[in-house]
Structures are given as structure tokens and as C-alpha cells.
RNA sequence: GCGACAGUCGUCCAGUUUGGUCUAGGACAUCAGAUUGCCAAUCUGGUAACCCGGGUUCAAAUCCCGGCUGUCGCACCA
């Protein structure tokens, strides 16, 4: 069974990803960098997302700023809701969520928004003590998960965005107008988000600075079942869990008719997401769309499904699929005093669009793909093979001279020069041929071209397949065609 | 954020109990040369580390204090 430690070891040994600022002792936790190989995987995953979700659905992609003004987060609700009331024990220093502590102690629900003073009063009145050491609590404070930044000499308050989508919302009016948008319209963005996690952990899985690929689908709430392109996905099989315990496998069409999913729009985009992950190499028997209950949903979501993948450390949330209704556009409309309504051309009505989002965690997805692709071949010397899809592999093909004499290196270099612009290629003549095959397999290179003496006679090379170790002879002139075909994913 | 444990070449580990022989050792990986020639070959040589700061001491990888990081548990996860 592949586990987190094996992936971590491979990542460090091969430089897929590693701690940020690692040569300094004061490097903070929760920040990780992608090395050359990891970056290539990341870029290719994003390319696949663009192809299978953004382009497939005709979405518009933007690239927005990471620092945004205070007003944005007043409107989005993050200033009010993205904070936790916390109390610290004066004895042992343990920190607790004040609202939860109070709820548990007095057996009554306490809203998160309860003012600090009220929380302090309840704690005092009921003489609530620290569960760990029975010590006294200090005063309630608010912990905001957003990173605050100061702009210019006057230190104007702004924030690093805690989710990329707020850029999409504030840009929506101009994008909709200038791009002649029609509802439903998906607007997509790849970018970084920042959250001041209390306890970042497990490398790529809980970061303070991380990549999101988000899609916000703007739609007319009265026409959620008016979606002709739903027909494309009627038969797509979805694994859906309503309770987190049992999972049922149903087609998108059935899920709709049986009321498992609320409308065509939601069903269609979940299916799109499902198709996309099916092509990443993740084991689709170990995934599920889990519907979130009332307590689990984010403050802006009225319907929420998490796309989760089973890994060695349990179910891992890769994508949050939230029906945000008009929470965001209404908020931005009120705070900015801009009218964000648009005309739905299908019936010429004026609507404030609702939003359904697919908020994908890129870093976690990369981890899940690595773990599901990691393979130890016990029949062949316990070789480690990363069975990445060719279109996600950091390098598509290695070019290796069988030996470093008789002009084989020179011939190999020529082939490498010819291929490297179109394909991610890697030339290697160091060590035995077997060693070089193994090196390539570990980073998921699907093909190895070996140049031998026969090449000099008839211009053919052997192409070795990573997973089967089988080799076939191919004419040098046919290599590009062969490699191009390998990159097709349907 | 709290608690427990830990931190030595790229990776894994030895050395810390009992401070001195550690000028820090090995394996794998990597680099160079030779030999070989289709699945981690062999030989020779090389590169490369005591998390950071302070303290104790004649002497610190080793003991003490603080910080940082990691793992696990609790809490958190918009």
C-alpha cells in the first residue's frame, strides 16, 4: 500500500516539491515550492483542466490579483465570517473555539457571530474552565484566517485573497459585457489563495499559500433545468454519498430523476468534473461526491458537494462544489453600490445571477494523483514506477544511447534535438541502460527511446514502455507521430 | 495553538545513554574516469551533513535553555 511517506520521500529525492526557504531556520510552516519536475506535472494538470473543463464548456478564463481591498471581503462575508472566536487558557495556554466551548458547557447552541463580550460574560457566569487543566480563560479574541497586508505609505488595509473566486465576482460585470456573455456562463481562474491556517500540516495537503483552479458558473436561478448540454453527460456514472458512509453509483440522468441531485446545472457540472478526474489517472473506484450537511457547509453555500478521493491518509477533499446562490453578487452589489444584474437573453428577464462553483485544490490533486500512480513492481526488482498518464508526465520521452561509443551518443543527440521542442524530452547517457530506465520510471516518463547499432544501419530505434517494459522498433521518422498519438486522451 | 516525541550528507541510517579517539562513519543516490553493453553491473576516485541562536565546559553532534521545523494526538479546516 502506497503511503504518504513514500510519496514524500520520492518528492524530496526528485525535487517534485519541498519546503520553502528551507535553508533558513526561521522558515514558517505551510509554504512549499514546486521544483522543476513537480512544476511540469502541475502545469500539465492545469492544461488538462483547461481542456476538459474550461474549453469543453466554453468558459472564460481570467487571471486576477491576489491582493484585494477590504471592501471586497466585507462584501463577501469573509471579514465577518472568516473569523473564529477563540479563548486561550491562562494556565496551560491551550486555545479553544469560544463558541463551541460555551455550547458544549451549557448545552445550548451559540452562534459563531456572538460578540466577544457576550461570550466572555457567559464564560464568567457559568464559571467555564479549561477542559485540559481547569485553568481560567483569558478574554475572547477573534482569529481571522486572512493575511492582512498594508498598501502604500498610509498602510491602507487590504488582504491576500482567501479564495480565488472573489476576483471572478468583482470582474464579472466587465467580463460579461466585453465577452458578450450569456447565462449560464462559466468563468474560470487558476491562481493562488492564502489562508493563515492555525496548524498547517502534511506538505501539499494543508498549505497557507496554495493553488486553486476555480470555476464560477453564473446562472439564472429560474432556469437551472434549462440546459441542453446536459444531454452530453446523461450517462456519466457518478458516485454519490449523501451521508458519508454509503456511496451509490448512479448516472447523472438517474441522479436527477431520482432527486439525488437538485437540478441539471449541478448534475452537469459534477459530471464534467467527474470526467476530468477520470483522465488524471486517479482510481475512480476510490472517489465520491459527498454531500455536506448543514454544519459542514461554508457560510456562503446552500448546497455543497465535496469531491473526495480515498488515499492512504483517508478521504481527501479535492474539490468543493458549492451552490453559492446570489450570496456573492448580492454582497458586492450592496457594498459597491453597482448593479450587477444582467439580462438573460433566453427570456429577456433581468436577473442577479446565482453561482455554482467548482473550487479545485491543485496541490492536493497533485498529491492524490501521485499516490494513485505510485506503483512498486515486485516482479521486477521492486522497481518504483509512477504510472502517470503521458499527458501528465513531467517528461514524455527519454532518449538514451545504448552505449557511449560507435557514434551512438551523437545519433541520440540528433534525435533529442529534433524532439525536444515539441515534446518534453530528456537525454541521458550516464550509467548503465537499466539504471537509466529506472531513473525515468521514477518520475513517470512513459517512453524511453534507445539508440543502438541497428539505428545506424536502418534508422530505427527501440521504444520502451514504462509500465510493461516491452520494447518495439520504430523508425526515427515515425517517432513524432507515435508520441503525438500517445498524448491523445480520448 | 496546546501536548508528546524527534531533527546528522539529496535519501535512509550509525554515533548522543557515559561530552574527548568524530579530522563525523555506512548504504542508496549523484558526479568523474576506466571497464562493460538492454533493465538499479563492476572497479577507482570525488562531491556532500551535525536545524538556528544562546549557555555550561579545558572540550559539545552529544548536556541545558529558547526558537524553528517535522510526526502523532487534541483543537482547527472558512
XYZ file of C-alpha atoms in Angstrom, chain A residues 104-343:
240
model
C -20.753 22.235 24.973
C -20.536 23.546 28.504
C -24.052 24.936 28.780
C -25.639 22.510 26.326
C -27.081 25.228 24.118
C -26.229 26.356 20.578
C -24.225 29.560 20.498
C -23.922 31.365 17.154
C -20.402 31.964 15.879
C -21.263 35.659 15.486
C -21.951 36.156 19.194
C -19.993 39.259 20.281
C -16.797 38.663 22.222
C -18.140 40.420 25.309
C -21.207 38.200 25.399
C -19.039 35.112 25.133
C -16.844 36.390 27.964
C -19.940 37.056 30.054
C -21.291 33.537 29.531
C -17.927 32.026 30.360
C -17.743 34.097 33.544
C -21.343 33.465 34.598
C -21.045 29.696 34.143
C -17.503 29.568 35.506
C -16.307 27.619 32.467
C -12.778 26.302 32.991
C -10.163 24.876 30.660
C -11.021 21.245 29.817
C -7.321 20.346 29.848
C -6.062 21.893 33.074
C -9.116 23.515 34.731
C -7.382 26.882 34.392
C -9.040 30.261 33.926
C -9.678 31.642 30.436
C -8.481 34.996 29.166
C -10.690 37.257 27.079
C -12.238 36.138 23.807
C -10.402 37.312 20.708
C -11.052 36.859 17.005
C -8.713 34.916 14.822
C -9.076 35.830 11.160
C -7.740 33.334 8.686
C -6.976 36.042 6.139
C -3.497 37.511 5.773
C -3.661 41.244 6.217
C -1.414 43.443 4.082
C -0.761 47.162 4.170
C -0.799 49.167 0.953
C 1.379 52.228 0.400
C 2.768 54.697 2.927
C -0.604 55.174 4.577
C -0.815 51.435 5.187
C -4.278 51.082 3.737
C -5.781 47.797 4.851
C -6.056 45.037 2.280
C -5.949 41.262 2.253
C -4.472 38.372 0.376
C -7.469 36.618 -1.108
C -8.517 33.502 0.826
C -10.200 32.105 -2.286
C -9.548 32.992 -5.912
C -13.212 33.326 -6.787
C -13.728 36.783 -5.313
C -11.719 38.123 -8.248
C -14.149 36.415 -10.577
C -17.114 38.007 -8.833
C -15.748 41.534 -8.880
C -14.661 41.146 -12.502
C -17.933 39.599 -13.571
C -19.681 42.731 -14.911
C -16.884 43.685 -17.285
C -16.140 40.147 -18.385
C -19.823 39.508 -19.047
C -20.176 42.689 -21.093
C -16.933 42.638 -23.026
C -17.082 38.944 -23.795
C -20.783 39.111 -24.789
C -21.650 36.600 -22.079
C -24.820 34.541 -21.966
C -26.148 32.667 -18.943
C -25.235 30.130 -17.871
C -21.624 31.242 -18.118
C -18.594 29.681 -16.508
C -15.732 31.973 -15.546
C -12.549 30.165 -14.562
C -9.327 31.118 -12.869
C -6.139 29.456 -11.839
C -4.286 31.230 -9.080
C -3.024 31.369 -5.579
C -5.023 31.763 -2.420
C -3.812 32.395 1.093
C -5.150 31.218 4.411
C -3.489 31.671 7.745
C -4.027 28.121 8.916
C -3.516 27.558 12.616
C -1.812 24.232 12.062
C -0.611 23.639 8.506
C 0.380 20.035 8.045
C 1.304 17.315 5.601
C 3.088 19.284 2.910
C 0.763 19.892 -0.018
C -2.361 18.918 1.866
C -2.749 21.870 4.206
C -0.914 24.916 2.923
C -1.019 28.569 3.835
C -0.331 29.553 0.244
C -1.888 27.279 -2.339
C -3.192 26.951 -5.866
C -6.828 26.813 -6.697
C -8.404 26.240 -10.068
C -11.867 27.631 -9.668
C -14.892 27.782 -11.888
C -17.819 30.017 -11.080
C -20.862 29.238 -13.166
C -23.195 32.236 -13.341
C -26.735 31.144 -13.946
C -30.335 32.183 -13.872
C -31.822 30.574 -10.737
C -35.136 30.128 -12.516
C -33.598 28.159 -15.356
C -31.411 25.610 -13.587
C -33.056 22.822 -15.555
C -32.881 24.622 -18.867
C -29.558 23.220 -20.024
C -29.479 21.423 -23.381
C -25.858 20.394 -22.987
C -26.856 18.223 -20.047
C -27.586 15.552 -22.693
C -23.814 15.128 -23.108
C -23.485 13.723 -19.610
C -26.783 11.904 -19.022
C -24.991 8.554 -18.887
C -21.964 9.651 -16.887
C -21.624 7.480 -13.812
C -21.331 9.399 -10.567
C -20.519 8.014 -7.153
C -22.556 9.974 -4.674
C -22.617 9.775 -0.904
C -25.419 11.509 0.952
C -24.275 10.542 4.411
C -20.523 9.993 4.149
C -20.957 6.312 4.956
C -22.609 4.671 1.950
C -21.965 5.522 -1.671
C -24.280 4.884 -4.594
C -23.258 4.784 -8.218
C -25.813 6.380 -10.493
C -25.850 8.039 -13.887
C -26.222 11.800 -13.916
C -29.604 11.333 -15.557
C -30.843 8.954 -12.870
C -29.442 11.085 -10.079
C -31.558 13.895 -11.436
C -34.770 11.955 -11.937
C -34.475 10.353 -8.514
C -33.836 13.638 -6.795
C -30.339 12.735 -5.646
C -29.057 15.859 -7.362
C -31.154 19.021 -7.291
C -31.059 20.209 -10.898
C -29.494 19.771 -14.336
C -26.946 22.516 -13.850
C -25.453 20.969 -10.730
C -25.588 17.480 -12.225
C -23.942 18.626 -15.446
C -21.000 20.307 -13.772
C -20.437 17.464 -11.342
C -20.332 15.159 -14.347
C -17.824 17.416 -16.097
C -15.644 17.340 -13.023
C -16.010 13.582 -12.824
C -14.903 13.169 -16.443
C -11.919 15.400 -15.822
C -10.695 13.411 -12.835
C -11.252 10.209 -14.755
C -8.467 11.347 -17.038
C -5.969 12.229 -14.319
C -5.200 8.615 -13.519
C -6.922 8.751 -10.157
C -8.637 5.469 -9.370
C -12.284 6.322 -9.993
C -13.419 3.495 -7.741
C -11.921 5.393 -4.848
C -13.718 8.682 -5.315
C -17.034 10.077 -4.205
C -19.138 13.191 -4.283
C -20.084 13.664 -0.671
C -22.980 15.917 0.131
C -22.251 18.167 3.091
C -24.632 18.607 5.964
C -25.773 21.884 7.462
C -22.927 22.226 9.953
C -20.229 21.382 7.456
C -21.077 23.836 4.715
C -19.238 27.097 4.255
C -21.160 30.192 5.254
C -21.895 31.078 1.617
C -23.111 27.688 0.428
C -26.672 26.429 0.328
C -25.935 23.126 -1.436
C -22.476 21.609 -1.244
C -20.751 18.504 -2.530
C -17.123 17.710 -1.869
C -15.297 15.702 -4.467
C -13.192 13.360 -2.362
C -10.523 10.785 -3.098
C -9.552 7.909 -0.871
C -5.856 7.974 -0.013
C -3.593 6.295 2.494
C -4.415 9.026 4.984
C -8.158 8.814 4.498
C -10.674 10.631 2.340
C -9.155 13.783 0.949
C -11.226 16.708 -0.253
C -10.001 17.834 -3.671
C -12.854 19.973 -4.916
C -15.564 21.919 -3.145
C -18.686 22.176 -5.265
C -20.859 24.868 -3.758
C -24.104 26.401 -4.814
C -23.394 29.928 -3.556
C -26.730 31.305 -4.790
C -26.525 35.119 -5.057
C -24.534 35.415 -1.846
C -21.512 36.979 -3.508
C -23.029 39.125 -6.249
C -25.625 40.445 -3.816
C -22.926 41.283 -1.305
C -20.736 43.002 -3.870
C -23.729 44.798 -5.285
C -24.655 46.193 -1.878
C -21.175 47.203 -0.780
C -20.024 48.594 -4.130
C -23.454 50.042 -4.987
C -23.054 48.675 -8.501
C -25.968 46.969 -10.129
C -24.708 43.524 -11.036
C -27.883 42.278 -12.648
C -27.723 41.080 -16.221
C -30.227 40.304 -18.933
